[in-house]
């Protein structure tokens, strides 16, 4: 009786394994699977563990496994992580799980004689499969191959028609006219060994994309328990974990995710080291998930003014309109009486304590963010944006025109405060005056690459940004960034530059996703700054259409006419053909400087021109911006953009966060914090220089204060100040406001 029971149970287990193909997939008929796509169920396990041992691949059972002992639940995380990989369609997922193909197509020709390139054949089959929604497995040989097709009946039928049309065009001779006679050229296959090697590599890649065959034995096996992160591995890496395809091929190992046990199974016959390499790649991918799953950090601080600029009160005046539709903003300004002589010493001590506390907070957050960047993949940039901080929403005390400086510094850190760092410096100088001021400020900045400010003209670098709606989604705005690789190049300059497509964010399209943003508001002068770590992830290549690619090739760089200086006049040096309608065009000119001669910090002065006026070659609006950064940051973070799934940049093991802020050559201190203090000192030096430029503008600081004081004397409605329980945007809504008692 017992033997019959065991035999029946063994047979039933084998049938279940054959039906499922991969542990965790829902049972169902093939037609529903193709129509609805892969659907998975999962149960979370708890702790992370790995092992490598000669082990036979387990068979699936319908008995639920007991929970692991001693496990502790992990905290829940919000699912904000996106690894940005191309997911399979349902037909490709069916191929991976060894579902039977939906049909076959026989090619009665020798493809090696007709098409010399194996890559060309694979690319053609892949494009046909994408167009028909199916998957065609590339042939292992090119002599009368029989192609297997996965997909539902309609997709298989459409694929067969497309293959038949493609087959009829194979081998047709091409007539070339020469001196009135027609010559026939036969396309004969060459490089047989190379094609054969490429075909084997393609077959190997597709082999490891599938789950192992039933009851297949392996010499080496490993396991990795997926931690209870609040998200399943299939949600992050694809239904078949196709994000690990490069790992499967490079390590020659099968990587299968057991949904019921929430564990990765790794099988290989090559060696234990291959299993260890796969486990290490999965561990790094988990670390990347935790690094990206952290909530973005945003800090808003108020810099204490100096004793010369100190005023007791802070008010607001009308700021620029931002966003689309335009939203009104407010700019904070200092008002009231200056310090009396008896209060100077006390204010200096209080200001020093405030600055030290702010420096420690900033340094801690910056170092923690750099530690997380060790596991980021993709293009990342670190910049200090200098500009004007505009308040979008600020909870103002009731029925007051101004508040004390201490109260303003506390209230601005409340959760209801919202603001944005705009890149416009608002310098009321002519374009030539701005350039001359920077060129002659040898005590602050020097032209990059030279120590002589009176030498040759500073070379300018040009870039362009196009804003357009996605051809397949009119509600989505994308942007194209291109730049000249040579200063003052020819019309062919852009051909060797890789274009970058990005998805424009809401509001200010210049801003990207920021894991860390520290804004320092300086109400004394209006020149504020923001330390920003940006994740500049490009658009998924699968979403770049042929029209978008054609648009890139139509963009050309041209020289300005003789005697026309684009850095001063804003002459448009980029031309394009309207293959796709654009909704915005912005040209950027950059002059690069070095912050004095004792460190490696660069200051980029940029001019942004928009062209939508009556003159096609000259701008309708111009803004000047400044950015501070260390070129060493780009050298380190460039490694992140080259990493594949489960890889970490090399600098993460050797470079400490403090190395991102080296002390200047003139600093002899060995203190570990000296570099960060020197970094803040360079920012202070640049902001003081920009403050001086604003004081030399057409509207002097004294005249501006007089105008501000006149606004304060008017009524609240005409001045634009926030009175009562009103928000800064001028609306009359009173909900979600905090009434701060007047001091």
XYZ file of C-alpha atoms in Angstrom:
743
model
C 0.000 0.000 0.000
C 2.797 2.388 0.939
C 4.724 1.683 -2.259
C 1.610 2.363 -4.395
C 1.062 5.644 -2.574
C 4.645 6.735 -3.090
C 4.574 5.799 -6.771
C 1.334 7.723 -7.276
C 2.749 10.733 -5.427
C 5.979 10.623 -7.458
C 4.060 10.511 -10.715
C 1.866 13.412 -9.683
C 4.889 15.501 -8.753
C 6.470 14.838 -12.132
C 3.271 15.873 -13.923
C 3.105 19.093 -11.925
C 6.724 19.907 -12.781
C 6.088 19.348 -16.474
C 2.950 21.513 -16.425
C 4.539 24.411 -14.576
C 7.904 24.458 -16.300
C 9.077 27.066 -13.801
C 8.200 27.011 -10.129
C 5.664 29.675 -9.310
C 3.987 30.151 -12.688
C 0.223 29.906 -12.728
C -1.249 26.867 -14.396
C -3.445 27.501 -17.376
C -3.862 26.812 -21.032
C -1.319 28.152 -23.501
C -3.743 30.492 -25.236
C -4.623 32.382 -22.047
C -0.939 32.609 -21.137
C -0.096 34.331 -24.417
C -3.057 36.699 -24.223
C -2.717 37.720 -20.599
C 1.073 37.534 -20.182
C 2.999 35.933 -17.384
C 1.436 36.193 -13.943
C 3.225 35.050 -10.866
C 2.399 34.413 -7.251
C 4.970 34.814 -4.538
C 5.558 34.364 -0.881
C 8.228 36.356 0.895
C 10.904 34.697 2.939
C 12.968 36.502 5.491
C 16.711 36.326 5.784
C 19.440 36.412 3.173
C 21.621 33.302 2.868
C 23.787 31.695 0.229
C 25.321 28.266 -0.256
C 27.304 26.416 -2.874
C 27.203 22.647 -2.917
C 26.920 19.726 -5.351
C 23.194 19.334 -5.232
C 20.527 17.886 -7.468
C 17.934 20.264 -8.794
C 14.821 19.919 -6.598
C 11.480 19.085 -8.096
C 8.410 21.173 -7.410
C 5.931 19.987 -4.798
C 2.583 21.389 -3.919
C 3.327 21.224 -0.193
C 4.035 24.623 1.231
C 7.502 24.907 2.711
C 7.757 25.765 6.415
C 9.019 29.242 7.277
C 12.655 29.723 8.138
C 13.330 29.682 11.861
C 14.725 32.701 13.622
C 13.616 35.120 10.902
C 12.698 38.714 11.579
C 10.461 40.783 9.328
C 12.147 43.529 7.352
C 10.684 47.034 7.399
C 8.361 47.829 4.537
C 9.742 50.069 1.822
C 7.958 52.125 -0.762
C 8.362 50.714 -4.269
C 10.147 53.639 -5.874
C 12.944 51.641 -7.498
C 13.199 51.226 -11.244
C 16.082 49.281 -12.785
C 15.076 50.381 -16.301
C 15.586 47.161 -18.233
C 13.711 45.895 -21.273
C 11.053 43.411 -20.199
C 9.978 40.371 -22.216
C 6.665 40.056 -23.937
C 4.457 37.076 -23.141
C 5.828 35.062 -26.085
C 9.456 35.489 -24.953
C 8.455 34.599 -21.372
C 6.807 31.420 -22.669
C 10.025 30.499 -24.466
C 12.025 31.012 -21.284
C 9.774 28.715 -19.270
C 10.017 26.004 -21.958
C 6.424 26.256 -23.074
C 5.870 24.441 -26.397
C 6.071 26.711 -29.460
C 2.861 27.835 -31.115
C 4.077 27.001 -34.625
C 7.000 26.390 -36.974
C 8.190 27.838 -40.260
C 10.489 26.006 -42.668
C 12.928 28.028 -44.806
C 13.926 26.041 -47.890
C 17.044 28.051 -48.657
C 20.646 28.091 -47.539
C 20.838 31.317 -45.577
C 24.638 31.201 -45.432
C 24.857 31.772 -49.176
C 22.207 34.475 -49.195
C 23.032 36.472 -46.046
C 26.695 36.552 -45.022
C 26.087 37.961 -41.543
C 24.607 35.886 -38.734
C 23.897 39.093 -36.792
C 21.807 40.399 -39.696
C 19.644 37.263 -39.639
C 19.148 37.433 -35.873
C 18.299 41.128 -36.057
C 15.749 40.541 -38.826
C 14.049 37.738 -36.907
C 13.957 39.832 -33.750
C 12.388 42.802 -35.554
C 9.742 40.545 -37.111
C 8.944 39.091 -33.700
C 8.621 42.527 -32.107
C 6.400 43.751 -34.927
C 4.088 40.729 -34.671
C 4.190 40.397 -30.888
C 5.811 36.950 -31.063
C 9.239 35.434 -30.475
C 11.340 33.583 -33.069
C 14.226 31.504 -31.781
C 17.307 32.104 -33.968
C 18.436 29.008 -35.897
C 21.493 27.048 -34.816
C 22.425 26.328 -38.433
C 21.743 28.213 -41.654
C 21.054 25.323 -44.044
C 17.271 24.984 -44.556
C 16.526 25.994 -40.951
C 13.232 25.324 -39.229
C 12.197 28.278 -37.104
C 10.188 27.802 -33.906
C 7.638 30.541 -33.172
C 6.118 31.354 -29.774
C 2.887 33.303 -29.530
C -0.871 32.977 -29.706
C -2.490 31.695 -32.952
C -2.968 35.175 -34.423
C 0.607 36.201 -33.639
C 1.967 32.965 -35.131
C -0.070 33.488 -38.312
C 1.134 37.083 -38.702
C 4.708 35.966 -38.091
C 4.513 33.269 -40.764
C 3.219 35.812 -43.303
C 6.059 38.199 -42.451
C 8.633 35.397 -42.734
C 7.200 34.357 -46.088
C 7.497 37.921 -47.412
C 11.056 38.111 -46.110
C 11.991 34.761 -47.680
C 10.754 35.789 -51.127
C 13.162 38.731 -51.185
C 16.193 36.589 -50.304
C 18.677 35.886 -53.056
C 17.297 38.382 -55.571
C 20.185 39.681 -57.715
C 20.929 43.385 -57.755
C 21.365 45.044 -61.136
C 24.028 47.730 -61.279
C 24.120 49.940 -64.351
C 27.592 50.734 -65.680
C 28.289 52.230 -69.114
C 24.941 51.035 -70.435
C 25.452 47.391 -69.488
C 23.857 45.539 -66.563
C 26.166 43.552 -64.288
C 24.842 40.931 -61.885
C 26.512 40.533 -58.523
C 25.851 37.482 -56.379
C 25.891 37.839 -52.595
C 28.117 34.969 -51.461
C 28.666 34.105 -47.813
C 32.079 34.851 -46.375
C 33.809 34.482 -43.064
C 32.354 31.069 -42.365
C 34.282 30.525 -39.137
C 33.255 33.881 -37.693
C 29.601 33.280 -38.545
C 29.701 29.837 -37.035
C 31.240 31.207 -33.835
C 28.627 33.935 -33.635
C 25.818 31.429 -34.172
C 27.125 29.280 -31.327
C 27.359 32.295 -29.024
C 23.780 33.258 -29.860
C 22.595 29.718 -29.209
C 24.462 29.721 -25.873
C 22.792 32.969 -24.875
C 19.314 31.662 -25.625
C 20.118 28.396 -23.898
C 20.784 30.026 -20.537
C 17.738 32.258 -20.902
C 15.534 29.195 -20.466
C 14.841 27.264 -17.298
C 16.766 23.986 -16.971
C 15.293 20.852 -18.447
C 13.264 18.596 -16.189
C 15.370 16.439 -13.812
C 18.578 17.863 -15.272
C 21.559 17.294 -12.977
C 24.300 19.853 -12.338
C 27.737 19.574 -10.784
C 27.428 22.849 -8.891
C 24.361 24.484 -7.398
C 23.804 27.577 -5.311
C 20.958 29.434 -3.640
C 20.307 33.029 -2.677
C 17.372 33.889 -0.453
C 15.568 37.042 -1.551
C 15.171 39.339 1.485
C 11.768 40.546 2.579
C 12.136 43.980 0.989
C 8.468 44.651 0.380
C 8.866 43.943 -3.362
C 9.320 40.702 -5.256
C 12.354 40.063 -7.418
C 10.126 39.643 -10.473
C 8.745 43.146 -9.926
C 12.249 44.584 -10.177
C 14.041 42.314 -12.658
C 11.182 41.152 -14.898
C 8.801 38.150 -14.873
C 11.660 35.822 -15.889
C 14.391 37.931 -14.244
C 15.544 38.877 -17.731
C 17.629 41.680 -16.235
C 20.122 38.962 -15.251
C 20.608 37.768 -18.845
C 24.137 39.273 -19.030
C 24.985 37.448 -15.790
C 23.631 34.152 -17.136
C 25.729 34.354 -20.298
C 28.979 35.628 -18.766
C 28.917 33.057 -15.931
C 27.349 30.256 -18.047
C 24.834 29.460 -15.367
C 21.082 29.040 -15.063
C 19.414 31.605 -12.781
C 15.866 30.632 -11.815
C 13.716 32.375 -9.238
C 11.541 30.080 -7.108
C 8.455 32.186 -6.412
C 7.029 29.927 -3.742
C 10.177 29.914 -1.626
C 11.327 33.395 -2.725
C 14.807 32.102 -3.477
C 17.187 32.261 -6.454
C 18.446 28.897 -7.712
C 21.777 28.932 -9.577
C 22.951 25.865 -11.510
C 26.113 25.374 -13.544
C 28.539 22.718 -14.705
C 31.506 25.059 -15.107
C 32.682 25.394 -11.526
C 31.963 26.685 -8.051
C 33.513 30.063 -8.883
C 30.807 30.707 -11.475
C 28.163 30.108 -8.822
C 29.935 32.481 -6.448
C 30.129 35.141 -9.162
C 26.387 34.921 -9.822
C 25.599 35.129 -6.095
C 27.867 38.165 -5.772
C 26.051 39.876 -8.678
C 22.665 39.204 -7.068
C 23.920 40.529 -3.726
C 25.088 43.743 -5.384
C 21.722 44.101 -7.116
C 20.010 43.821 -3.725
C 22.308 46.535 -2.353
C 21.399 48.733 -5.306
C 17.726 48.211 -4.500
C 18.228 49.333 -0.886
C 20.341 52.295 -2.042
C 17.669 53.483 -4.472
C 14.805 52.711 -2.113
C 15.911 55.402 0.325
C 13.685 58.445 0.461
C 15.299 61.455 -1.279
C 16.833 63.890 1.186
C 15.933 67.556 0.828
C 17.307 70.204 3.187
C 16.515 73.922 3.205
C 18.804 76.111 5.300
C 19.181 79.854 5.813
C 22.712 81.232 5.843
C 23.331 83.728 8.650
C 24.173 87.137 7.152
C 27.345 88.980 8.046
C 27.321 91.835 10.531
C 27.446 94.299 7.631
C 24.335 92.858 5.936
C 22.422 91.868 9.065
C 18.850 93.084 9.430
C 16.336 92.143 12.075
C 13.368 91.299 9.829
C 12.625 89.191 6.724
C 9.913 90.040 4.202
C 8.951 88.816 0.747
C 8.581 90.474 -2.639
C 7.129 89.232 -5.892
C 9.380 86.735 -7.668
C 9.495 85.322 -11.207
C 6.753 83.170 -12.705
C 7.756 79.506 -12.937
C 6.310 76.370 -14.468
C 3.604 75.711 -16.999
C 1.015 77.029 -16.284
C 2.954 79.912 -14.706
C 2.970 79.967 -10.905
C 3.745 83.070 -8.887
C 6.659 82.936 -6.434
C 8.085 85.043 -3.606
C 11.652 86.115 -2.887
C 12.748 86.634 0.744
C 14.643 89.849 1.524
C 16.177 91.354 4.658
C 14.455 94.401 6.157
C 14.703 96.513 9.278
C 17.518 98.118 11.240
C 21.170 96.942 11.149
C 23.135 95.782 14.171
C 24.248 98.272 16.768
C 27.931 98.132 17.856
C 27.138 96.466 21.185
C 25.411 93.556 19.427
C 28.162 92.752 16.920
C 30.213 90.436 19.131
C 27.175 88.465 20.278
C 25.955 88.081 16.711
C 29.365 86.847 15.529
C 29.394 84.087 18.142
C 25.816 83.065 17.380
C 26.504 83.116 13.648
C 29.600 80.935 14.106
C 27.617 78.303 16.045
C 24.878 78.311 13.409
C 27.358 77.859 10.562
C 29.165 75.022 12.356
C 25.880 73.215 12.979
C 24.826 73.605 9.359
C 28.214 72.375 8.129
C 28.004 69.219 10.236
C 24.473 68.472 9.015
C 25.412 68.996 5.387
C 28.603 66.964 5.667
C 26.785 64.021 7.241
C 24.071 63.934 4.576
C 26.550 64.358 1.712
C 28.841 61.564 2.937
C 25.877 59.201 3.481
C 24.636 59.896 -0.059
C 28.088 59.213 -1.555
C 28.159 55.862 0.252
C 24.843 54.968 -1.402
C 26.151 56.043 -4.801
C 28.589 53.101 -4.676
C 25.747 50.856 -5.825
C 24.000 53.197 -8.263
C 24.064 52.327 -11.950
C 23.596 54.895 -14.673
C 24.732 58.469 -15.274
C 25.022 60.502 -12.056
C 26.198 64.058 -11.588
C 27.074 66.248 -8.602
C 26.748 69.995 -9.073
C 26.397 73.178 -7.021
C 23.822 75.371 -8.729
C 24.118 79.105 -8.074
C 21.012 81.158 -8.629
C 17.878 82.516 -6.994
C 15.740 80.574 -4.543
C 12.027 81.211 -5.088
C 9.370 80.224 -2.551
C 6.378 78.426 -4.013
C 4.569 77.821 -0.740
C 5.465 79.238 2.629
C 3.439 79.269 5.835
C 3.541 82.896 6.881
C 2.481 84.186 10.323
C -0.903 85.782 10.511
C -1.424 89.503 9.885
C 2.259 90.504 9.697
C 4.367 92.090 6.964
C 7.696 90.707 8.172
C 9.044 88.233 10.704
C 12.259 88.092 12.748
C 15.210 86.434 11.049
C 15.360 83.641 13.675
C 11.673 82.864 13.227
C 12.023 82.788 9.446
C 14.975 80.349 9.675
C 12.896 77.979 11.832
C 9.644 78.195 9.871
C 11.304 77.605 6.499
C 12.214 74.073 7.595
C 8.561 73.129 8.220
C 7.145 70.355 5.990
C 4.712 72.758 4.299
C 7.503 74.875 2.774
C 8.123 74.391 -0.943
C 10.621 76.185 -3.105
C 12.832 75.798 -6.146
C 16.367 76.889 -6.974
C 16.210 78.712 -10.304
C 19.354 78.964 -12.385
C 18.846 82.610 -13.372
C 21.351 84.888 -11.621
C 19.278 88.018 -12.384
C 22.348 90.118 -13.151
C 21.292 93.488 -14.516
C 24.380 93.848 -16.704
C 24.914 93.619 -20.431
C 26.216 90.350 -21.833
C 29.622 91.863 -22.585
C 29.860 93.321 -19.081
C 29.149 89.951 -17.457
C 31.877 88.228 -19.482
C 34.367 91.028 -18.799
C 33.654 90.926 -15.044
C 34.500 87.215 -14.929
C 37.593 87.587 -17.123
C 38.995 90.392 -14.983
C 38.293 88.774 -11.585
C 41.727 87.149 -11.368
C 41.603 87.157 -7.566
C 38.555 84.852 -7.652
C 38.493 82.905 -10.936
C 40.921 82.220 -13.769
C 40.234 80.851 -17.254
C 40.349 77.063 -17.206
C 43.648 75.630 -18.397
C 45.644 78.847 -18.169
C 46.834 81.223 -15.508
C 46.894 84.344 -17.713
C 43.513 86.127 -17.745
C 44.747 88.660 -20.313
C 45.695 86.082 -22.938
C 43.616 84.617 -25.733
C 39.792 84.753 -25.624
C 38.192 82.094 -23.470
C 36.937 79.252 -25.702
C 33.201 78.655 -25.569
C 31.442 75.295 -25.644
C 27.951 74.981 -27.097
C 25.083 72.616 -26.361
C 21.444 72.419 -27.339
C 18.280 71.064 -25.742
C 15.108 70.264 -27.707
C 11.765 69.750 -25.970
C 9.142 67.729 -27.792
C 6.183 65.461 -27.168
C 6.761 61.748 -27.526
C 5.404 60.520 -30.890
C 3.577 57.634 -29.185
C 2.342 59.555 -26.127
C 1.300 63.168 -26.622
C 1.056 63.780 -22.863
C 4.718 62.895 -22.255
C 7.419 65.506 -22.844
C 10.928 64.302 -23.706
C 14.098 66.278 -24.254
C 17.143 65.755 -26.461
C 20.568 66.998 -25.329
C 23.456 67.411 -27.773
C 26.734 69.288 -27.476
C 29.679 70.199 -29.653
C 32.765 68.112 -29.029
C 35.052 70.815 -30.392
C 34.985 74.507 -29.742
C 34.050 76.365 -32.901
C 33.927 73.201 -34.983
C 32.543 72.576 -38.431
C 29.114 71.423 -39.513
C 30.174 67.802 -38.959
C 31.038 68.417 -35.310
C 27.955 66.737 -33.881
C 28.220 63.517 -35.863
C 30.583 61.909 -33.337
C 28.596 63.053 -30.284
C 26.115 60.674 -28.730
C 22.691 62.219 -28.293
C 20.981 61.757 -24.946
C 17.206 61.424 -24.705
C 15.626 62.113 -21.325
C 12.162 62.308 -19.888
C 11.365 65.846 -18.864
C 10.214 66.289 -15.289
C 7.220 68.241 -14.105
C 7.562 71.978 -13.735
C 11.164 72.935 -14.307
C 12.348 70.494 -16.985
C 15.980 71.310 -16.155
C 15.738 69.470 -12.850
C 16.190 65.701 -12.707
C 15.591 63.148 -9.986
C 17.735 64.137 -6.983
C 18.660 61.619 -4.265
C 20.084 64.582 -2.322
C 19.436 68.307 -2.548
C 20.688 70.838 -0.011
C 19.554 74.401 -0.636
C 21.216 77.305 1.141
C 19.020 80.399 1.123
C 20.859 83.723 1.372
C 18.275 86.505 1.859
C 21.018 89.132 2.276
C 21.866 89.326 -1.441
C 19.516 87.058 -3.369
C 22.319 84.777 -4.672
C 21.612 81.342 -3.158
C 23.067 77.922 -3.947
C 22.005 74.274 -3.982
C 24.180 71.154 -3.692
C 22.410 68.600 -5.892
C 23.102 64.920 -6.644
C 21.141 64.119 -9.811
C 20.255 60.728 -11.268
C 20.272 61.643 -14.970
C 18.858 58.383 -16.286
C 18.300 58.456 -20.042
C 15.145 57.392 -21.837
C 14.708 53.659 -22.389
C 16.200 52.800 -25.819
C 13.076 50.804 -26.703
C 11.028 54.031 -26.530
C 13.207 55.898 -29.044
C 11.321 55.756 -32.348
C 12.772 55.906 -35.851
C 11.476 59.468 -36.215
C 13.372 60.507 -33.091
C 16.556 58.910 -34.447
C 16.090 60.712 -37.759
C 15.655 63.999 -35.902
C 19.068 63.521 -34.263
C 20.801 63.185 -37.632
C 19.155 66.392 -38.871
C 20.730 68.537 -36.140
C 23.795 70.409 -37.411
C 26.355 72.743 -35.887
C 27.387 75.794 -37.888
C 29.881 78.586 -37.447
C 28.710 82.097 -36.738
C 29.248 84.741 -39.428
C 32.464 86.711 -39.369
C 32.340 89.384 -36.706
C 29.385 87.815 -34.849
C 30.200 86.618 -31.348
C 27.592 84.038 -30.236
C 28.637 84.323 -26.575
C 27.647 88.012 -26.676
C 24.903 88.174 -29.292
C 23.331 84.752 -28.700
C 23.543 83.849 -32.395
C 21.960 80.439 -33.049
C 24.728 78.018 -34.031
C 22.471 74.931 -34.204
C 20.134 74.134 -37.064
C 17.601 71.320 -37.352
C 15.005 69.949 -39.736
C 11.491 69.726 -38.215
C 11.089 65.967 -38.626
C 9.187 66.002 -35.316
C 7.412 69.148 -34.067
C 9.247 70.683 -31.124
C 7.702 72.695 -28.314
C 10.919 74.301 -27.080
C 14.459 75.021 -28.233
C 17.256 76.137 -25.919
C 20.880 76.836 -26.751
C 23.575 76.792 -24.076
C 26.949 78.531 -24.265
C 29.488 77.754 -21.514
C 32.696 79.488 -20.440
C 34.820 77.464 -18.020
C 36.856 78.998 -15.188
C 38.922 77.749 -12.270
C 38.204 79.002 -8.750
C 41.575 80.689 -8.012
C 44.855 78.853 -8.588
C 44.992 76.675 -5.478
C 42.353 74.031 -6.078
C 40.683 72.013 -8.800
C 37.128 73.380 -8.541
C 35.613 74.559 -11.811
C 33.077 77.336 -12.278
C 31.009 77.253 -15.467
C 29.333 80.462 -16.593
C 26.503 79.520 -18.955
C 24.229 81.534 -21.173
C 20.803 80.028 -21.981
C 19.000 81.394 -25.052
C 15.452 80.611 -26.180
C 14.349 81.197 -29.775
C 10.651 81.791 -30.336
C 10.600 85.426 -31.415
C 10.412 87.139 -34.796
C 14.171 86.795 -35.443
C 15.049 83.164 -36.271
C 18.784 83.475 -35.498
C 18.801 85.653 -32.383
C 17.282 84.853 -28.966
C 14.011 86.172 -27.636
C 15.049 85.642 -23.986
C 18.415 85.126 -22.280
C 19.406 83.883 -18.830
C 22.827 83.625 -17.217
C 23.652 80.782 -14.825
C 26.672 79.528 -12.886
C 27.591 76.014 -11.726
C 30.405 74.945 -9.400
C 31.835 71.402 -9.373
C 34.990 69.328 -9.140
C 35.986 67.515 -12.377
C 37.166 64.574 -10.258
C 33.522 63.918 -9.399
C 32.754 63.205 -13.052
C 35.772 60.885 -13.382
C 34.582 58.738 -10.472
C 30.877 58.747 -11.320
C 31.529 57.971 -15.000
C 32.206 54.381 -13.894
C 28.628 54.070 -12.624
C 27.251 54.591 -16.131
C 29.277 51.612 -17.451
C 28.142 49.081 -14.840
C 25.794 46.225 -15.705
C 23.267 44.643 -13.382
C 24.922 43.477 -10.172
C 28.145 45.410 -10.747
C 29.531 48.201 -8.582
C 31.992 50.882 -9.719
C 35.634 50.360 -8.839
C 35.877 53.631 -6.932
C 33.422 52.346 -4.325
C 36.077 50.088 -2.800
C 38.979 52.537 -2.814
C 37.575 56.082 -2.607
C 36.157 57.363 0.666
C 33.507 60.127 0.754
C 36.051 62.579 2.144
C 38.159 62.079 -1.018
C 35.409 63.804 -3.038
C 36.349 67.029 -1.235
C 40.151 67.282 -1.241
C 41.699 70.276 0.557
C 43.233 72.968 -1.588
C 46.953 73.076 -2.247
C 47.264 76.077 0.037
C 45.696 74.217 2.982
C 48.216 72.477 5.222
C 45.723 71.100 7.753
C 45.527 67.315 8.092
C 42.011 67.427 9.537
C 39.608 65.031 7.800
C 37.006 67.809 7.632
C 39.388 70.342 6.097
C 38.393 69.368 2.559
C 34.684 69.921 3.114
C 35.341 73.222 4.887
C 37.502 74.284 1.953
C 34.678 73.289 -0.418
C 32.224 75.528 1.467
C 34.855 78.270 1.457
C 35.011 78.159 -2.346
C 31.233 78.458 -2.531
C 31.380 81.461 -0.203
C 34.071 83.061 -2.360
C 32.017 82.647 -5.550
C 28.764 83.862 -3.975
C 30.549 86.950 -2.612
C 31.848 87.656 -6.112
C 28.329 87.351 -7.546
C 27.032 89.621 -4.788
C 29.545 92.206 -5.934
C 28.307 91.876 -9.512
C 24.761 92.530 -8.382
C 25.903 95.604 -6.467
C 27.461 96.983 -9.692
C 24.312 96.364 -11.714
C 22.106 99.121 -13.049
C 19.840 98.786 -10.023
C 22.125 99.243 -7.016
C 21.432 97.465 -3.765
C 20.452 100.740 -2.056
C 17.902 101.556 -4.738
C 16.497 98.039 -4.485
C 16.112 98.328 -0.705
C 14.341 101.650 -1.173
C 11.892 100.039 -3.594
C 11.354 97.130 -1.214
C 10.698 99.451 1.713
C 8.208 101.343 -0.418
C 6.410 98.109 -1.174
C 6.190 97.348 2.531
C 4.536 100.677 3.194
C 1.746 99.901 0.729
C -1.215 97.706 1.425
C -0.764 93.973 1.633
C -2.670 93.307 -1.545
C -0.647 95.732 -3.661
C 2.722 94.777 -2.147
C 2.290 91.049 -2.574
C 3.251 90.289 1.046
C 1.529 87.419 2.784
C -0.883 88.672 5.437
C -3.328 86.633 7.367
C -3.477 82.892 6.861
C -2.735 83.109 3.126
C -0.336 81.009 1.099
C 2.583 82.520 -0.766
C 1.059 81.848 -4.169
C -1.584 84.480 -3.496
C -4.574 82.145 -3.215
C -7.163 82.765 -0.533
C -7.291 79.201 0.747
C -6.653 78.906 4.458
C -6.424 75.145 4.917
C -3.072 73.443 5.577
C -1.610 76.621 7.063
C 0.100 77.158 10.377
C -0.496 80.335 12.360
C 2.749 81.323 14.061
C 2.291 83.785 16.947
C 3.853 87.166 16.335
C 6.965 87.822 18.349
